[in-house]
Amino acid sequence: MQLMQDWGGFALAIAAFFASHAVPVRPAVKAWLVARLGRSGFGMAYGLLSLVMLAWVIQAAWAAPFVVLWDQAIWQRWLVNAVMLAAVLLAAFAIGAVNPFSFGGRSSGFDPERPGIAGVSRHPLLLVLLLWAAAHLLVNGDLAHVLVFAPFAAFAALGMRAIDARNRRIWGDAEWDRLAARTSGWPFAALLGGRWKPQSGPGLLRLAIGLAVWGGLIWLHPLVIGMPPLP
């Protein structure tokens, strides 16, 4: 009974997180919310809800019983910080970009010959989630955190495939092939395969924002999470 109580809050937080992300994006529910909040209002509300639910999950993981599955090594912390730099930069270039493939992405103005961020990944924000989850899974080898980060990684990876399948079904094979010809499922697959050649380098403003956010996260991590991220 005590064991169930110890893990009960953690299980509730996980279930609530995934329910809060599955229900609002169902077509009927999303249409109802967008009609009342507007598209930008829906995006802001959904983002705020995601942050609140994520904070709940992380707090519940810290409160759960500590069961070690593997020990942490110094090199893992270096790797996590490098991966998080890539993830934050990817988010900086993805948020607000023209990308009809991504959840919440803008479709107006998309040029299949110049796919922009979609040339890196059709689902950059899900890729950010995957990188974040996989990196933190590596460095947090206790059972509660494995149960947090492994589902996040699986959710992101499977979500990319699910959204692609849905878009192909909605648009039809011919339109999908036209729009996706120079985009990437796997990161940078279009660039490595010669299907996409960037017309310009990364924007300096977004690059600066990404670096500033990464530095801010390193500074805030011990204050908010209670654990310094640097080795």
PDB file of C-alpha atoms in Angstrom:
ATOM      1  CA  MET A   1       0.000   0.000   0.000  1.00  0.00           C
ATOM      2  CA  GLN A   2       2.815   2.416   0.879  1.00  0.00           C
ATOM      3  CA  LEU A   3       4.597   1.645  -2.407  1.00  0.00           C
ATOM      4  CA  MET A   4       1.431   2.465  -4.361  1.00  0.00           C
ATOM      5  CA  GLN A   5       1.083   5.742  -2.470  1.00  0.00           C
ATOM      6  CA  ASP A   6       4.733   6.631  -3.136  1.00  0.00           C
ATOM      7  CA  TRP A   7       4.308   6.147  -6.885  1.00  0.00           C
ATOM      8  CA  GLY A   8       0.686   7.289  -7.114  1.00  0.00           C
ATOM      9  CA  GLY A   9       1.399  11.006  -7.504  1.00  0.00           C
ATOM     10  CA  PHE A  10       4.022  10.276 -10.135  1.00  0.00           C
ATOM     11  CA  ALA A  11       1.650   8.067 -12.150  1.00  0.00           C
ATOM     12  CA  LEU A  12      -1.084  10.702 -11.931  1.00  0.00           C
ATOM     13  CA  ALA A  13       1.262  13.431 -13.203  1.00  0.00           C
ATOM     14  CA  ILE A  14       2.381  11.316 -16.177  1.00  0.00           C
ATOM     15  CA  ALA A  15      -1.197  10.395 -17.093  1.00  0.00           C
ATOM     16  CA  ALA A  16      -2.364  14.008 -16.812  1.00  0.00           C
ATOM     17  CA  PHE A  17       0.520  15.250 -18.972  1.00  0.00           C
ATOM     18  CA  PHE A  18      -0.226  12.955 -21.876  1.00  0.00           C
ATOM     19  CA  ALA A  19      -3.983  13.500 -21.580  1.00  0.00           C
ATOM     20  CA  SER A  20      -3.446  17.269 -21.674  1.00  0.00           C
ATOM     21  CA  HIS A  21      -1.513  16.887 -24.920  1.00  0.00           C
ATOM     22  CA  ALA A  22      -3.741  14.295 -26.588  1.00  0.00           C
ATOM     23  CA  VAL A  23      -7.139  15.890 -25.968  1.00  0.00           C
ATOM     24  CA  PRO A  24      -6.568  19.531 -27.123  1.00  0.00           C
ATOM     25  CA  VAL A  25      -5.193  18.468 -30.523  1.00  0.00           C
ATOM     26  CA  ARG A  26      -8.095  16.195 -31.434  1.00  0.00           C
ATOM     27  CA  PRO A  27      -9.638  17.863 -34.509  1.00  0.00           C
ATOM     28  CA  ALA A  28     -13.056  18.577 -32.969  1.00  0.00           C
ATOM     29  CA  VAL A  29     -11.635  19.804 -29.666  1.00  0.00           C
ATOM     30  CA  LYS A  30      -8.936  21.895 -31.329  1.00  0.00           C
ATOM     31  CA  ALA A  31     -11.446  23.511 -33.694  1.00  0.00           C
ATOM     32  CA  TRP A  32     -13.704  24.375 -30.733  1.00  0.00           C
ATOM     33  CA  LEU A  33     -10.796  25.906 -28.807  1.00  0.00           C
ATOM     34  CA  VAL A  34      -9.400  27.829 -31.790  1.00  0.00           C
ATOM     35  CA  ALA A  35     -12.854  29.258 -32.513  1.00  0.00           C
ATOM     36  CA  ARG A  36     -12.989  30.700 -28.986  1.00  0.00           C
ATOM     37  CA  LEU A  37      -9.340  31.558 -28.330  1.00  0.00           C
ATOM     38  CA  GLY A  38      -8.080  32.302 -31.829  1.00  0.00           C
ATOM     39  CA  ARG A  39      -5.134  30.481 -33.376  1.00  0.00           C
ATOM     40  CA  SER A  40      -2.514  32.518 -31.513  1.00  0.00           C
ATOM     41  CA  GLY A  41      -4.487  32.307 -28.269  1.00  0.00           C
ATOM     42  CA  PHE A  42      -4.732  28.557 -28.627  1.00  0.00           C
ATOM     43  CA  GLY A  43      -0.987  28.322 -29.224  1.00  0.00           C
ATOM     44  CA  MET A  44      -0.199  30.421 -26.159  1.00  0.00           C
ATOM     45  CA  ALA A  45      -2.651  28.514 -23.959  1.00  0.00           C
ATOM     46  CA  TYR A  46      -1.341  25.170 -25.177  1.00  0.00           C
ATOM     47  CA  GLY A  47       2.249  26.241 -24.561  1.00  0.00           C
ATOM     48  CA  LEU A  48       1.464  27.467 -21.052  1.00  0.00           C
ATOM     49  CA  LEU A  49      -0.406  24.261 -20.268  1.00  0.00           C
ATOM     50  CA  SER A  50       2.563  22.229 -21.517  1.00  0.00           C
ATOM     51  CA  LEU A  51       4.983  24.097 -19.242  1.00  0.00           C
ATOM     52  CA  VAL A  52       2.733  23.693 -16.201  1.00  0.00           C
ATOM     53  CA  MET A  53       2.219  19.989 -16.829  1.00  0.00           C
ATOM     54  CA  LEU A  54       5.929  19.446 -17.455  1.00  0.00           C
ATOM     55  CA  ALA A  55       6.794  21.168 -14.171  1.00  0.00           C
ATOM     56  CA  TRP A  56       4.328  18.887 -12.392  1.00  0.00           C
ATOM     57  CA  VAL A  57       5.882  15.779 -13.956  1.00  0.00           C
ATOM     58  CA  ILE A  58       9.425  16.843 -13.025  1.00  0.00           C
ATOM     59  CA  GLN A  59       8.393  17.645  -9.450  1.00  0.00           C
ATOM     60  CA  ALA A  60       6.627  14.283  -9.174  1.00  0.00           C
ATOM     61  CA  ALA A  61       9.734  12.483 -10.445  1.00  0.00           C
ATOM     62  CA  TRP A  62      11.867  14.116  -7.745  1.00  0.00           C
ATOM     63  CA  ALA A  63       9.303  13.107  -5.109  1.00  0.00           C
ATOM     64  CA  ALA A  64       9.096   9.477  -6.243  1.00  0.00           C
ATOM     65  CA  PRO A  65      11.216   6.739  -4.575  1.00  0.00           C
ATOM     66  CA  PHE A  66      14.852   6.784  -5.737  1.00  0.00           C
ATOM     67  CA  VAL A  67      15.755   3.508  -7.460  1.00  0.00           C
ATOM     68  CA  VAL A  68      19.146   3.528  -9.249  1.00  0.00           C
ATOM     69  CA  LEU A  69      19.340   1.700 -12.583  1.00  0.00           C
ATOM     70  CA  TRP A  70      22.737   3.026 -13.714  1.00  0.00           C
ATOM     71  CA  ASP A  71      25.292   5.471 -12.367  1.00  0.00           C
ATOM     72  CA  GLN A  72      26.026   8.883 -13.846  1.00  0.00           C
ATOM     73  CA  ALA A  73      29.441   9.563 -15.455  1.00  0.00           C
ATOM     74  CA  ILE A  74      31.098  12.952 -16.022  1.00  0.00           C
ATOM     75  CA  TRP A  75      31.174  12.506 -19.803  1.00  0.00           C
ATOM     76  CA  GLN A  76      27.396  12.178 -19.779  1.00  0.00           C
ATOM     77  CA  ARG A  77      27.036  15.729 -18.455  1.00  0.00           C
ATOM     78  CA  TRP A  78      29.281  17.099 -21.194  1.00  0.00           C
ATOM     79  CA  LEU A  79      27.220  15.244 -23.802  1.00  0.00           C
ATOM     80  CA  VAL A  80      23.912  16.470 -22.375  1.00  0.00           C
ATOM     81  CA  ASN A  81      25.052  20.106 -22.544  1.00  0.00           C
ATOM     82  CA  ALA A  82      26.200  19.697 -26.152  1.00  0.00           C
ATOM     83  CA  VAL A  83      22.927  18.032 -27.167  1.00  0.00           C
ATOM     84  CA  MET A  84      20.920  20.716 -25.378  1.00  0.00           C
ATOM     85  CA  LEU A  85      22.826  23.412 -27.260  1.00  0.00           C
ATOM     86  CA  ALA A  86      21.746  21.765 -30.512  1.00  0.00           C
ATOM     87  CA  ALA A  87      18.171  21.421 -29.243  1.00  0.00           C
ATOM     88  CA  VAL A  88      17.886  25.058 -28.133  1.00  0.00           C
ATOM     89  CA  LEU A  89      19.342  26.353 -31.406  1.00  0.00           C
ATOM     90  CA  LEU A  90      16.915  24.151 -33.342  1.00  0.00           C
ATOM     91  CA  ALA A  91      14.012  25.554 -31.321  1.00  0.00           C
ATOM     92  CA  ALA A  92      15.212  29.119 -31.934  1.00  0.00           C
ATOM     93  CA  PHE A  93      15.122  28.572 -35.690  1.00  0.00           C
ATOM     94  CA  ALA A  94      11.870  26.574 -35.655  1.00  0.00           C
ATOM     95  CA  ILE A  95       9.516  28.703 -33.544  1.00  0.00           C
ATOM     96  CA  GLY A  96       7.445  30.931 -35.793  1.00  0.00           C
ATOM     97  CA  ALA A  97       9.023  29.589 -38.983  1.00  0.00           C
ATOM     98  CA  VAL A  98       7.033  28.724 -42.107  1.00  0.00           C
ATOM     99  CA  ASN A  99       6.562  24.965 -41.902  1.00  0.00           C
ATOM    100  CA  PRO A 100       3.245  23.314 -42.846  1.00  0.00           C
ATOM    101  CA  PHE A 101       4.438  19.898 -41.640  1.00  0.00           C
ATOM    102  CA  SER A 102       4.980  20.803 -37.992  1.00  0.00           C
ATOM    103  CA  PHE A 103       2.318  21.063 -35.311  1.00  0.00           C
ATOM    104  CA  GLY A 104       1.337  24.720 -35.095  1.00  0.00           C
ATOM    105  CA  GLY A 105       3.608  25.663 -37.998  1.00  0.00           C
ATOM    106  CA  ARG A 106       2.600  28.347 -40.524  1.00  0.00           C
ATOM    107  CA  SER A 107       1.758  27.109 -44.015  1.00  0.00           C
ATOM    108  CA  SER A 108       1.327  30.447 -45.800  1.00  0.00           C
ATOM    109  CA  GLY A 109       4.409  31.367 -47.775  1.00  0.00           C
ATOM    110  CA  PHE A 110       5.929  27.878 -47.826  1.00  0.00           C
ATOM    111  CA  ASP A 111       8.085  27.237 -50.884  1.00  0.00           C
ATOM    112  CA  PRO A 112       8.838  23.522 -51.517  1.00  0.00           C
ATOM    113  CA  GLU A 113      12.010  24.535 -53.359  1.00  0.00           C
ATOM    114  CA  ARG A 114      13.220  26.464 -50.304  1.00  0.00           C
ATOM    115  CA  PRO A 115      11.808  24.526 -47.337  1.00  0.00           C
ATOM    116  CA  GLY A 116      13.775  26.380 -44.663  1.00  0.00           C
ATOM    117  CA  ILE A 117      13.679  24.630 -41.286  1.00  0.00           C
ATOM    118  CA  ALA A 118      11.733  21.737 -42.838  1.00  0.00           C
ATOM    119  CA  GLY A 119      14.902  20.943 -44.767  1.00  0.00           C
ATOM    120  CA  VAL A 120      16.536  20.204 -41.419  1.00  0.00           C
ATOM    121  CA  SER A 121      13.486  18.415 -40.028  1.00  0.00           C
ATOM    122  CA  ARG A 122       9.802  18.419 -40.876  1.00  0.00           C
ATOM    123  CA  HIS A 123       9.107  18.276 -37.136  1.00  0.00           C
ATOM    124  CA  PRO A 124      11.779  20.419 -35.478  1.00  0.00           C
ATOM    125  CA  LEU A 125       9.929  20.941 -32.187  1.00  0.00           C
ATOM    126  CA  LEU A 126       9.285  17.220 -31.784  1.00  0.00           C
ATOM    127  CA  LEU A 127      12.967  16.703 -32.581  1.00  0.00           C
ATOM    128  CA  VAL A 128      13.805  19.192 -29.821  1.00  0.00           C
ATOM    129  CA  LEU A 129      11.660  17.155 -27.434  1.00  0.00           C
ATOM    130  CA  LEU A 130      13.374  13.943 -28.554  1.00  0.00           C
ATOM    131  CA  LEU A 131      16.865  15.405 -28.060  1.00  0.00           C
ATOM    132  CA  TRP A 132      15.932  16.807 -24.641  1.00  0.00           C
ATOM    133  CA  ALA A 133      14.375  13.557 -23.472  1.00  0.00           C
ATOM    134  CA  ALA A 134      17.103  11.262 -24.809  1.00  0.00           C
ATOM    135  CA  ALA A 135      19.906  13.400 -23.351  1.00  0.00           C
ATOM    136  CA  HIS A 136      18.258  13.606 -19.929  1.00  0.00           C
ATOM    137  CA  LEU A 137      17.428   9.912 -20.015  1.00  0.00           C
ATOM    138  CA  LEU A 138      21.141   9.167 -20.404  1.00  0.00           C
ATOM    139  CA  VAL A 139      22.206  11.308 -17.450  1.00  0.00           C
ATOM    140  CA  ASN A 140      19.361  10.393 -15.062  1.00  0.00           C
ATOM    141  CA  GLY A 141      19.621   6.689 -14.384  1.00  0.00           C
ATOM    142  CA  ASP A 142      17.012   6.350 -11.643  1.00  0.00           C
ATOM    143  CA  LEU A 143      13.705   4.597 -12.255  1.00  0.00           C
ATOM    144  CA  ALA A 144      11.420   7.630 -11.871  1.00  0.00           C
ATOM    145  CA  HIS A 145      13.344   9.747 -14.378  1.00  0.00           C
ATOM    146  CA  VAL A 146      13.622   6.846 -16.817  1.00  0.00           C
ATOM    147  CA  LEU A 147       9.835   6.565 -16.629  1.00  0.00           C
ATOM    148  CA  VAL A 148       9.627  10.297 -17.419  1.00  0.00           C
ATOM    149  CA  PHE A 149      12.140  10.689 -20.215  1.00  0.00           C
ATOM    150  CA  ALA A 150      11.709   7.367 -22.063  1.00  0.00           C
ATOM    151  CA  PRO A 151       8.002   8.010 -22.818  1.00  0.00           C
ATOM    152  CA  PHE A 152       8.822  11.567 -23.900  1.00  0.00           C
ATOM    153  CA  ALA A 153      11.428  10.246 -26.340  1.00  0.00           C
ATOM    154  CA  ALA A 154       9.026   7.607 -27.664  1.00  0.00           C
ATOM    155  CA  PHE A 155       6.198  10.160 -27.880  1.00  0.00           C
ATOM    156  CA  ALA A 156       8.363  12.504 -29.969  1.00  0.00           C
ATOM    157  CA  ALA A 157       9.678   9.792 -32.291  1.00  0.00           C
ATOM    158  CA  LEU A 158       6.279   8.208 -32.880  1.00  0.00           C
ATOM    159  CA  GLY A 159       4.636  11.624 -33.156  1.00  0.00           C
ATOM    160  CA  MET A 160       6.768  12.520 -36.166  1.00  0.00           C
ATOM    161  CA  ARG A 161       5.623   9.407 -38.006  1.00  0.00           C
ATOM    162  CA  ALA A 162       2.004   9.879 -36.967  1.00  0.00           C
ATOM    163  CA  ILE A 163       1.848  13.506 -38.154  1.00  0.00           C
ATOM    164  CA  ASP A 164       3.494  12.618 -41.472  1.00  0.00           C
ATOM    165  CA  ALA A 165       0.981   9.809 -42.004  1.00  0.00           C
ATOM    166  CA  ARG A 166      -1.919  12.117 -41.147  1.00  0.00           C
ATOM    167  CA  ASN A 167      -0.694  14.880 -43.474  1.00  0.00           C
ATOM    168  CA  ARG A 168      -0.174  12.432 -46.331  1.00  0.00           C
ATOM    169  CA  ARG A 169      -3.706  11.126 -45.813  1.00  0.00           C
ATOM    170  CA  ILE A 170      -5.195  14.644 -45.741  1.00  0.00           C
ATOM    171  CA  TRP A 171      -3.173  16.127 -48.612  1.00  0.00           C
ATOM    172  CA  GLY A 172      -2.992  13.051 -50.842  1.00  0.00           C
ATOM    173  CA  ASP A 173       0.136  11.336 -52.121  1.00  0.00           C
ATOM    174  CA  ALA A 174       0.797  13.714 -55.006  1.00  0.00           C
ATOM    175  CA  GLU A 175       0.576  16.893 -52.912  1.00  0.00           C
ATOM    176  CA  TRP A 176       2.585  15.309 -50.099  1.00  0.00           C
ATOM    177  CA  ASP A 177       5.354  14.303 -52.513  1.00  0.00           C
ATOM    178  CA  ARG A 178       5.433  17.810 -53.992  1.00  0.00           C
ATOM    179  CA  LEU A 179       5.617  19.607 -50.657  1.00  0.00           C
ATOM    180  CA  ALA A 180       7.948  17.154 -48.901  1.00  0.00           C
ATOM    181  CA  ALA A 181      10.411  16.570 -51.762  1.00  0.00           C
ATOM    182  CA  ARG A 182      13.207  18.670 -50.214  1.00  0.00           C
ATOM    183  CA  THR A 183      12.375  18.151 -46.541  1.00  0.00           C
ATOM    184  CA  SER A 184      13.846  15.757 -44.003  1.00  0.00           C
ATOM    185  CA  GLY A 185      12.303  13.027 -41.923  1.00  0.00           C
ATOM    186  CA  TRP A 186      15.591  12.146 -40.293  1.00  0.00           C
ATOM    187  CA  PRO A 187      17.550  15.289 -39.343  1.00  0.00           C
ATOM    188  CA  PHE A 188      19.453  16.737 -42.321  1.00  0.00           C
ATOM    189  CA  ALA A 189      18.494  13.764 -44.537  1.00  0.00           C
ATOM    190  CA  ALA A 190      17.584  16.085 -47.432  1.00  0.00           C
ATOM    191  CA  LEU A 191      20.910  17.929 -47.156  1.00  0.00           C
ATOM    192  CA  LEU A 192      22.962  14.740 -46.965  1.00  0.00           C
ATOM    193  CA  GLY A 193      20.975  13.192 -49.810  1.00  0.00           C
ATOM    194  CA  GLY A 194      21.492  16.213 -52.055  1.00  0.00           C
ATOM    195  CA  ARG A 195      17.771  17.039 -52.240  1.00  0.00           C
ATOM    196  CA  TRP A 196      18.146  20.355 -50.385  1.00  0.00           C
ATOM    197  CA  LYS A 197      20.784  23.045 -50.742  1.00  0.00           C
ATOM    198  CA  PRO A 198      20.302  25.962 -48.313  1.00  0.00           C
ATOM    199  CA  GLN A 199      20.182  29.314 -50.073  1.00  0.00           C
ATOM    200  CA  SER A 200      21.593  31.234 -47.112  1.00  0.00           C
ATOM    201  CA  GLY A 201      23.202  30.706 -43.728  1.00  0.00           C
ATOM    202  CA  PRO A 202      21.408  30.748 -40.378  1.00  0.00           C
ATOM    203  CA  GLY A 203      19.942  34.077 -39.259  1.00  0.00           C
ATOM    204  CA  LEU A 204      22.251  35.800 -36.795  1.00  0.00           C
ATOM    205  CA  LEU A 205      19.420  37.102 -34.612  1.00  0.00           C
ATOM    206  CA  ARG A 206      17.914  33.657 -34.083  1.00  0.00           C
ATOM    207  CA  LEU A 207      21.403  32.251 -33.514  1.00  0.00           C
ATOM    208  CA  ALA A 208      22.074  34.875 -30.830  1.00  0.00           C
ATOM    209  CA  ILE A 209      18.706  34.205 -29.195  1.00  0.00           C
ATOM    210  CA  GLY A 210      19.404  30.476 -29.139  1.00  0.00           C
ATOM    211  CA  LEU A 211      22.817  30.930 -27.539  1.00  0.00           C
ATOM    212  CA  ALA A 212      21.389  33.342 -24.959  1.00  0.00           C
ATOM    213  CA  VAL A 213      18.585  30.927 -24.059  1.00  0.00           C
ATOM    214  CA  TRP A 214      21.059  28.044 -23.734  1.00  0.00           C
ATOM    215  CA  GLY A 215      23.218  30.105 -21.382  1.00  0.00           C
ATOM    216  CA  GLY A 216      20.139  31.137 -19.425  1.00  0.00           C
ATOM    217  CA  LEU A 217      19.037  27.533 -19.030  1.00  0.00           C
ATOM    218  CA  ILE A 218      22.455  26.572 -17.654  1.00  0.00           C
ATOM    219  CA  TRP A 219      22.244  29.436 -15.160  1.00  0.00           C
ATOM    220  CA  LEU A 220      18.643  28.697 -14.144  1.00  0.00           C
ATOM    221  CA  HIS A 221      18.966  24.911 -13.982  1.00  0.00           C
ATOM    222  CA  PRO A 222      20.373  24.693 -10.424  1.00  0.00           C
ATOM    223  CA  LEU A 223      17.926  27.354  -9.224  1.00  0.00           C
ATOM    224  CA  VAL A 224      14.815  25.739 -10.697  1.00  0.00           C
ATOM    225  CA  ILE A 225      15.681  22.041 -10.871  1.00  0.00           C
ATOM    226  CA  GLY A 226      18.142  21.938  -7.982  1.00  0.00           C
ATOM    227  CA  MET A 227      20.930  20.251  -9.955  1.00  0.00           C
ATOM    228  CA  PRO A 228      23.846  22.055 -11.673  1.00  0.00           C
ATOM    229  CA  PRO A 229      24.090  20.919 -15.317  1.00  0.00           C
ATOM    230  CA  LEU A 230      27.833  21.496 -15.730  1.00  0.00           C
ATOM    231  CA  PRO A 231      30.305  18.774 -14.689  1.00  0.00           C
TER     232      PRO A 231
END
